[in-house]
Amino acid sequence: MLVNAYGAHAGDQPLQPLQITRRAPGAHDVQIDIAFCGICHSDLHQVRAEWQGTQFPCVPGHEIVGRVAAVGVHVHGFRPGDLVGIGCIVDSCKHCTDCEDGLENYCDGMIGTYNFPTPDAPGWTLGGYSQQIVVHERYVLRIRHPEEQLAAVAPLLCAGITTYSPLRHWNVGPGKKVGVVGIGGLGHMGIKLAHALGAHVVAFTTSDAKREAALQLGADEVVVSRNAEEMAAHAKSFDLILNTVAAPHNLDAFLVLLKRDGTMTLVGAPATPHDSPNVFNLIMKRRTLAGSMIGGIAETQEMLDFCAEHGIVADIELVRADQINDSYERMLKGDVKYRFVIDNATLAG
Ligand code: NAP
Ligand code: ZN
């Protein structure tokens, strides 16, 4: 089945319209008409070959929402017409301890929604900047938000789960002080979710202009991280810092803000490494520097249900497919509040 998509033929070329093949749904597959797809900074890293091993043509997109078009004969959990989502995972080995623990995101055989090996043509997965996708039912998420919020639900499938999973893992809740570094797609969700979980939330930004907006998102305090005095006022006080920054930066400036036994978890994935932190900032106060990758399928469903219950969606700017390249440039300049989402109907052309 040929469908319209938007992708790139090389890392130094813009994305453009192209056609891709989707498999016919197998017995356990769900075929989805994609309504909207968020633009994650990972899409940009991958399609511009900033990370290793990008296969071309590359069709990014792993914040996918839409309606079920058809299901395989053994699919019982979904029916045509259901509102569903696909995040960053479309397959995994299904039997390792990570898969059994519902942490498919850490399975060595995890297949990402784009740029991972697959028997389907062309030999690697192609993502959500496309009209349709076919995915094994195990990796399909149910959306319980009202349909009119569907476009703003899309970013929950990556930005939402990537921030929710570490917040839950490090037991964020009432009485905890949490920092969120970088107010972009991930960061703005981190602020909303940490606030909804009941924590005291401090947003760190490099942009003075985002100060007011961060408070609106649910931050209790905002710190402009270039201001040494504002930073010093929070020394040794955080239980957890969730760092979403997409570029190498000074980690020590944040490590010293952790209290004893505090953790800073990195979710931002810059193409080039950070300078190593000063070990004394870890040794003193027994601090931890950690990482976290997206989240498992059960946890993603839990996050979607939590968001539906608390009325949480992303703050988005809806764009046409032919605005994707421009959206990338604007994302690099921090000119987005706070996630671009593609209206996939504009792929019909
Ligand atoms: P984004 O929307 O571009 O947001 C990143 C934010 O980081 C910016 O808005 C900016 O916030 C801050 N920032 C950017 N450059 C900076 C610099 N040089 N110094 C300090 N702050 C800077 O990106 P995103 O979609 O949220 O993704 C963020 C990162 O997470 C990307 O590297 C992406 O690949 C990665 N990611 C990881 C996972 C995972 O599983 N771990 C999942 C998804 C994405 P301020 O203007 O507020 O400073
Ligand atoms: Zn992503």
Coordinates of C-alpha atoms and ligand atoms in Angstrom, one line a residue:
M1 CA 0.0 0.0 0.0
L2 CA 1.5 3.3 -1.1
V3 CA 1.0 6.3 1.2
N4 CA 2.2 9.9 1.0
A5 CA 4.9 11.0 3.5
Y6 CA 7.5 13.7 4.1
G7 CA 11.1 12.8 4.5
A8 CA 14.7 13.5 3.4
H9 CA 17.0 11.7 1.0
A10 CA 20.2 12.9 2.8
G11 CA 21.3 14.6 6.0
D12 CA 22.1 17.8 4.3
Q13 CA 18.9 18.0 2.2
P14 CA 15.5 19.4 3.3
L15 CA 12.5 17.2 3.9
Q16 CA 10.3 16.8 0.8
P17 CA 7.1 14.9 -0.2
L18 CA 7.7 11.2 -1.0
Q19 CA 5.8 8.0 -1.2
I20 CA 6.4 5.0 1.0
T21 CA 5.0 1.5 1.3
R22 CA 3.1 0.2 4.3
R23 CA 2.5 -3.5 4.8
A24 CA -1.0 -5.0 4.8
P25 CA -2.0 -5.5 8.4
G26 CA -1.0 -9.0 9.7
A27 CA -3.1 -11.0 12.2
H28 CA -1.9 -8.9 15.2
D29 CA -1.5 -5.6 13.4
V30 CA -3.5 -2.3 13.7
Q31 CA -3.6 -0.1 10.6
I32 CA -3.9 3.6 11.6
D33 CA -4.9 6.7 9.6
I34 CA -2.6 9.3 11.1
A35 CA -4.3 12.6 11.9
F36 CA -1.4 14.4 13.6
C37 CA 2.2 13.9 14.3
G38 CA 4.4 16.0 16.7
I39 CA 7.8 17.3 15.7
C40 CA 10.4 16.1 18.3
H41 CA 13.9 17.5 18.4
S42 CA 15.0 13.8 18.0
D43 CA 13.5 13.9 14.5
L44 CA 15.8 16.8 13.6
H45 CA 18.9 15.0 15.2
Q46 CA 18.1 11.8 13.2
V47 CA 17.0 13.2 9.8
R48 CA 20.0 15.6 9.7
A49 CA 22.3 12.6 10.5
E50 CA 23.6 14.3 13.7
W51 CA 23.3 10.9 15.5
Q52 CA 25.1 7.9 14.0
G53 CA 23.6 5.6 11.4
T54 CA 20.7 7.4 9.7
Q55 CA 19.3 5.4 6.8
F56 CA 17.9 7.3 3.8
P57 CA 15.2 8.0 2.8
C58 CA 14.4 8.9 6.4
V59 CA 10.8 9.7 7.4
P60 CA 10.8 10.9 11.0
G61 CA 7.9 11.2 13.5
H62 CA 7.1 9.3 16.7
E63 CA 4.4 11.4 18.3
I64 CA 1.5 9.8 16.3
V65 CA -2.2 10.0 16.9
G66 CA -5.1 9.0 14.6
R67 CA -7.9 6.5 14.1
V68 CA -7.9 2.8 13.6
A69 CA -8.6 2.1 9.9
A70 CA -8.4 -1.8 10.1
V71 CA -7.3 -4.6 12.4
G72 CA -5.9 -8.0 11.9
V73 CA -8.0 -11.1 12.7
H74 CA -6.4 -11.7 16.1
V75 CA -6.7 -8.2 17.3
H76 CA -9.3 -7.9 20.0
G77 CA -8.3 -4.7 21.9
F78 CA -8.9 -2.2 19.1
R79 CA -11.7 -1.6 16.5
P80 CA -11.9 0.5 13.4
G81 CA -12.7 4.1 14.4
D82 CA -10.9 4.0 17.8
L83 CA -8.7 6.9 18.7
V84 CA -5.1 5.7 19.2
G85 CA -1.5 6.7 19.5
I86 CA 1.9 5.4 18.5
G87 CA 5.0 6.6 20.3
C88 CA 8.7 5.8 19.8
I89 CA 8.4 2.0 19.9
V90 CA 6.8 -0.3 17.2
D91 CA 8.3 -3.6 18.2
S92 CA 10.6 -5.4 20.7
C93 CA 11.7 -9.0 21.4
K94 CA 8.6 -9.5 23.7
H95 CA 10.4 -12.0 26.0
C96 CA 13.4 -10.5 27.7
T97 CA 13.2 -9.3 31.3
D98 CA 12.8 -5.7 30.1
C99 CA 9.8 -6.6 27.9
E100 CA 8.4 -8.8 30.7
D101 CA 8.8 -5.9 33.1
G102 CA 6.9 -3.6 30.7
L103 CA 10.0 -1.7 29.9
E104 CA 10.2 -2.4 26.2
N105 CA 12.1 0.9 25.9
Y106 CA 15.2 -0.8 27.4
C107 CA 14.9 -4.1 25.4
D108 CA 18.0 -4.7 23.3
G109 CA 15.7 -5.7 20.4
M110 CA 13.5 -2.6 20.6
I111 CA 12.5 -1.3 17.2
G112 CA 12.0 2.4 17.1
T113 CA 9.3 4.0 15.0
Y114 CA 11.8 5.3 12.5
N115 CA 15.3 4.3 11.4
F116 CA 15.3 0.8 13.0
P117 CA 15.6 -2.5 11.0
T118 CA 12.4 -4.1 9.8
P119 CA 11.5 -6.8 7.2
D120 CA 9.2 -4.2 5.6
A121 CA 10.5 -2.1 2.7
P122 CA 12.8 -0.3 2.5
G123 CA 14.5 -2.3 5.4
W124 CA 14.2 0.3 8.1
T125 CA 11.2 1.8 9.9
L126 CA 9.5 5.0 8.6
G127 CA 7.7 7.3 11.0
G128 CA 4.7 9.4 11.4
Y129 CA 5.2 12.2 8.9
S130 CA 3.0 10.0 6.7
Q131 CA -0.7 9.2 6.1
Q132 CA -0.8 5.7 7.6
I133 CA 1.2 3.4 9.8
V134 CA 0.8 -0.4 10.6
V135 CA 1.9 -1.5 14.0
H136 CA 1.6 -4.7 16.2
E137 CA -1.2 -4.2 18.7
R138 CA 1.1 -4.5 21.7
Y139 CA 2.6 -1.1 20.9
V140 CA -0.7 0.7 20.2
L141 CA -1.9 3.2 22.9
R142 CA -5.5 4.1 23.6
I143 CA -6.4 7.8 23.7
R144 CA -9.2 8.8 26.2
H145 CA -8.9 12.6 25.7
P146 CA -11.8 14.3 23.9
E147 CA -11.3 14.2 20.1
E148 CA -11.0 18.0 19.8
Q149 CA -7.8 17.8 21.8
L150 CA -6.3 15.1 19.5
A151 CA -3.6 17.3 17.9
A152 CA -2.4 18.5 21.4
V153 CA -2.3 14.9 22.6
A154 CA 0.3 13.9 20.0
P155 CA 3.3 15.2 21.8
L156 CA 2.4 13.1 24.9
L157 CA 3.6 10.1 22.9
C158 CA 7.2 11.2 23.2
A159 CA 7.6 14.4 25.1
G160 CA 5.0 13.3 27.6
I161 CA 6.3 9.8 28.4
T162 CA 10.0 10.9 28.3
T163 CA 9.3 13.3 31.2
Y164 CA 6.7 11.2 33.0
S165 CA 8.8 8.1 33.2
P166 CA 11.7 9.6 35.2
L167 CA 9.4 11.7 37.3
R168 CA 7.6 8.5 38.4
H169 CA 10.9 6.4 38.7
W170 CA 12.4 9.0 41.1
N171 CA 9.1 9.2 43.1
V172 CA 8.2 12.8 42.4
G173 CA 5.2 13.9 44.4
P174 CA 4.2 16.3 47.2
G175 CA 7.1 17.4 49.3
K176 CA 9.7 17.0 46.5
K177 CA 11.5 19.8 44.9
V178 CA 12.0 19.2 41.2
G179 CA 13.9 21.2 38.6
V180 CA 13.1 21.1 34.9
V181 CA 16.0 22.4 32.7
G182 CA 15.1 23.7 29.2
I183 CA 11.5 24.8 28.4
G184 CA 11.0 23.2 25.0
G185 CA 8.8 20.3 23.9
L186 CA 10.0 18.0 26.6
G187 CA 10.6 20.6 29.3
H188 CA 7.1 22.2 29.1
M189 CA 5.6 18.7 29.5
G190 CA 8.0 18.0 32.4
I191 CA 6.7 21.2 34.2
K192 CA 3.1 20.3 33.6
L193 CA 3.5 16.7 34.8
A194 CA 5.7 17.5 37.8
H195 CA 3.2 20.1 38.9
A196 CA 0.2 17.7 38.4
L197 CA 2.1 15.1 40.5
G198 CA 2.2 17.6 43.4
A199 CA 5.9 18.6 43.4
H200 CA 7.4 22.0 43.9
V201 CA 8.6 22.8 40.4
V202 CA 11.4 25.1 39.4
A203 CA 11.9 25.8 35.7
F204 CA 15.4 26.6 34.4
T205 CA 15.6 28.5 31.1
T206 CA 18.2 30.3 29.1
S207 CA 15.5 32.6 27.8
D208 CA 14.4 35.5 30.0
A209 CA 11.3 35.8 27.8
K210 CA 10.0 32.4 28.9
R211 CA 9.8 33.5 32.6
E212 CA 6.1 34.3 32.7
A213 CA 5.1 31.4 30.4
A214 CA 6.9 28.9 32.7
L215 CA 4.7 30.1 35.6
Q216 CA 1.6 29.6 33.4
L217 CA 2.7 26.1 32.6
G218 CA 2.7 25.2 36.3
A219 CA 6.2 26.1 37.6
D220 CA 6.3 27.5 41.1
E221 CA 9.5 29.4 40.4
V222 CA 11.6 30.2 37.3
V223 CA 15.4 30.6 37.2
V224 CA 17.2 32.1 34.2
S225 CA 20.2 29.8 34.3
R226 CA 22.7 32.4 33.0
N227 CA 22.1 34.4 36.2
A228 CA 24.6 33.2 38.8
E229 CA 22.8 34.8 41.7
E230 CA 19.5 33.2 40.8
M231 CA 21.2 29.8 40.5
A232 CA 23.1 30.2 43.8
A233 CA 19.8 30.8 45.6
H234 CA 18.8 27.2 44.9
A235 CA 22.2 25.5 46.0
K236 CA 21.9 22.1 47.5
S237 CA 18.1 22.0 47.5
F238 CA 16.7 19.7 44.7
D239 CA 15.6 16.1 45.0
L240 CA 15.5 15.7 41.3
I241 CA 16.6 17.7 38.2
L242 CA 15.2 16.7 34.9
N243 CA 17.5 18.0 32.2
T244 CA 16.0 18.2 28.7
V245 CA 18.6 20.4 27.0
A246 CA 19.4 19.4 23.4
A247 CA 22.9 20.8 23.4
P248 CA 26.1 20.2 25.4
H249 CA 26.3 22.5 28.4
N250 CA 27.8 22.9 31.9
L251 CA 26.3 20.0 34.0
D252 CA 28.2 21.1 37.1
A253 CA 26.1 24.3 37.3
F254 CA 23.1 22.1 38.0
L255 CA 24.7 19.2 40.0
V256 CA 25.6 21.7 42.8
L257 CA 21.9 22.5 43.1
L258 CA 21.1 18.9 44.2
K259 CA 20.7 18.2 47.9
R260 CA 22.3 15.1 49.5
D261 CA 21.3 12.0 47.5
G262 CA 19.7 14.1 44.9
T263 CA 19.7 13.0 41.2
M264 CA 20.0 14.8 37.9
T265 CA 18.6 12.7 35.1
L266 CA 19.5 13.6 31.5
V267 CA 16.9 13.1 28.9
G268 CA 18.3 15.6 26.3
A269 CA 20.5 13.7 23.8
P270 CA 22.9 16.2 22.2
A271 CA 24.9 14.9 19.2
T272 CA 28.2 15.8 20.9
P273 CA 29.1 14.9 24.5
H274 CA 28.9 17.2 27.5
D275 CA 32.2 18.0 29.2
S276 CA 32.7 15.5 32.1
P277 CA 31.3 16.8 35.3
N278 CA 33.6 17.5 38.2
V279 CA 33.5 14.3 40.2
F280 CA 33.7 16.3 43.5
N281 CA 30.2 17.6 42.7
L282 CA 29.0 13.9 42.8
I283 CA 31.2 12.7 45.7
M284 CA 30.2 15.5 47.9
K285 CA 26.5 14.9 48.9
R286 CA 26.4 11.5 47.3
R287 CA 24.7 12.9 44.2
T288 CA 23.7 10.8 41.2
L289 CA 24.0 11.7 37.5
A290 CA 21.5 9.5 35.6
G291 CA 19.8 9.1 32.2
S292 CA 16.4 7.9 31.1
M293 CA 15.0 6.9 27.7
I294 CA 11.3 7.4 26.8
G295 CA 9.2 4.8 28.7
G296 CA 7.5 1.4 28.4
I297 CA 4.2 0.7 26.8
A298 CA 2.2 0.2 30.0
E299 CA 3.7 3.3 31.5
T300 CA 2.9 5.3 28.3
Q301 CA -0.8 4.2 28.7
E302 CA -0.7 5.1 32.4
M303 CA 0.7 8.6 31.4
L304 CA -2.0 9.1 28.7
D305 CA -4.7 8.1 31.2
F306 CA -3.2 10.4 33.9
C307 CA -3.2 13.3 31.4
A308 CA -6.8 12.6 30.3
E309 CA -7.9 12.6 33.9
H310 CA -6.0 15.8 34.8
G311 CA -6.9 17.6 31.5
I312 CA -3.2 17.8 30.4
V313 CA -2.2 18.2 26.8
A314 CA 0.8 19.9 25.1
D315 CA 0.8 23.5 24.1
I316 CA 1.1 23.3 20.3
E317 CA 1.4 25.1 17.0
L318 CA -0.2 23.2 14.2
V319 CA 1.7 23.3 10.9
R320 CA 1.3 22.0 7.4
A321 CA 3.7 19.4 6.0
D322 CA 5.3 22.0 3.8
Q323 CA 6.2 24.0 7.0
I324 CA 8.3 21.1 8.5
N325 CA 11.7 22.5 7.3
D326 CA 10.8 25.9 8.6
S327 CA 9.6 24.4 11.9
Y328 CA 13.0 22.8 12.4
E329 CA 14.8 26.1 12.0
R330 CA 12.4 27.7 14.4
M331 CA 12.9 24.9 16.9
L332 CA 16.7 25.4 16.8
K333 CA 16.1 29.1 17.6
G334 CA 13.8 28.2 20.5
D335 CA 11.0 29.9 18.6
V336 CA 8.2 27.4 19.5
K337 CA 5.5 27.3 22.1
Y338 CA 6.1 24.5 22.8
R339 CA 5.7 21.8 20.2
F340 CA 5.0 21.9 16.5
V341 CA 2.4 19.3 15.4
I342 CA 1.9 18.4 11.8
D343 CA -1.7 18.3 10.4
N344 CA -1.2 15.0 8.4
A345 CA -4.3 15.8 6.3
T346 CA -2.0 18.3 4.5
L347 CA 0.0 15.3 3.2
A348 CA -3.0 14.3 1.0
G349 CA -2.0 16.8 -1.8
Ligands
NAP1 P1 13.4 21.4 22.1 O1 11.9 21.6 21.9 O2 14.3 22.0 21.1 O3 13.8 22.0 23.6 C1 15.1 22.0 24.1 C2 15.2 23.2 25.0 O4 16.5 23.2 25.6 C3 15.1 24.5 24.3 O5 13.8 25.0 24.2 C4 15.9 25.4 25.3 O6 15.1 25.8 26.4 C5 17.0 24.5 25.8 N1 18.3 24.7 25.0 C6 18.5 24.5 23.7 N2 19.8 24.7 23.4 C7 20.4 25.0 24.6 C8 21.7 25.4 24.9 N3 22.7 25.4 24.0 N4 22.0 25.7 26.2 C9 21.0 25.6 27.1 N5 19.7 25.3 26.8 C10 19.4 25.0 25.6 O7 13.8 19.9 22.1 P2 12.9 18.6 22.7 O8 12.1 18.1 21.6 O9 12.3 19.0 24.0 O10 14.1 17.6 22.9 C11 15.1 17.9 23.9 C12 16.2 16.8 23.8 O11 15.7 15.6 24.3 C13 16.7 16.5 22.3 O12 18.1 16.3 22.4 C14 16.0 15.2 22.0 O13 16.7 14.4 21.0 C15 16.0 14.5 23.3 N6 15.0 13.5 23.5 C16 15.4 12.4 24.3 C17 14.5 11.5 24.6 C18 14.8 10.3 25.5 O14 14.2 9.3 25.5 N7 15.8 10.5 26.4 C19 13.2 11.5 24.0 C20 12.8 12.6 23.2 C21 13.8 13.6 23.0 P3 15.2 27.3 27.0 O15 15.0 28.3 25.9 O16 14.2 27.2 28.1 O17 16.6 27.4 27.6
ZN2 ZN 10.9 12.2 20.5

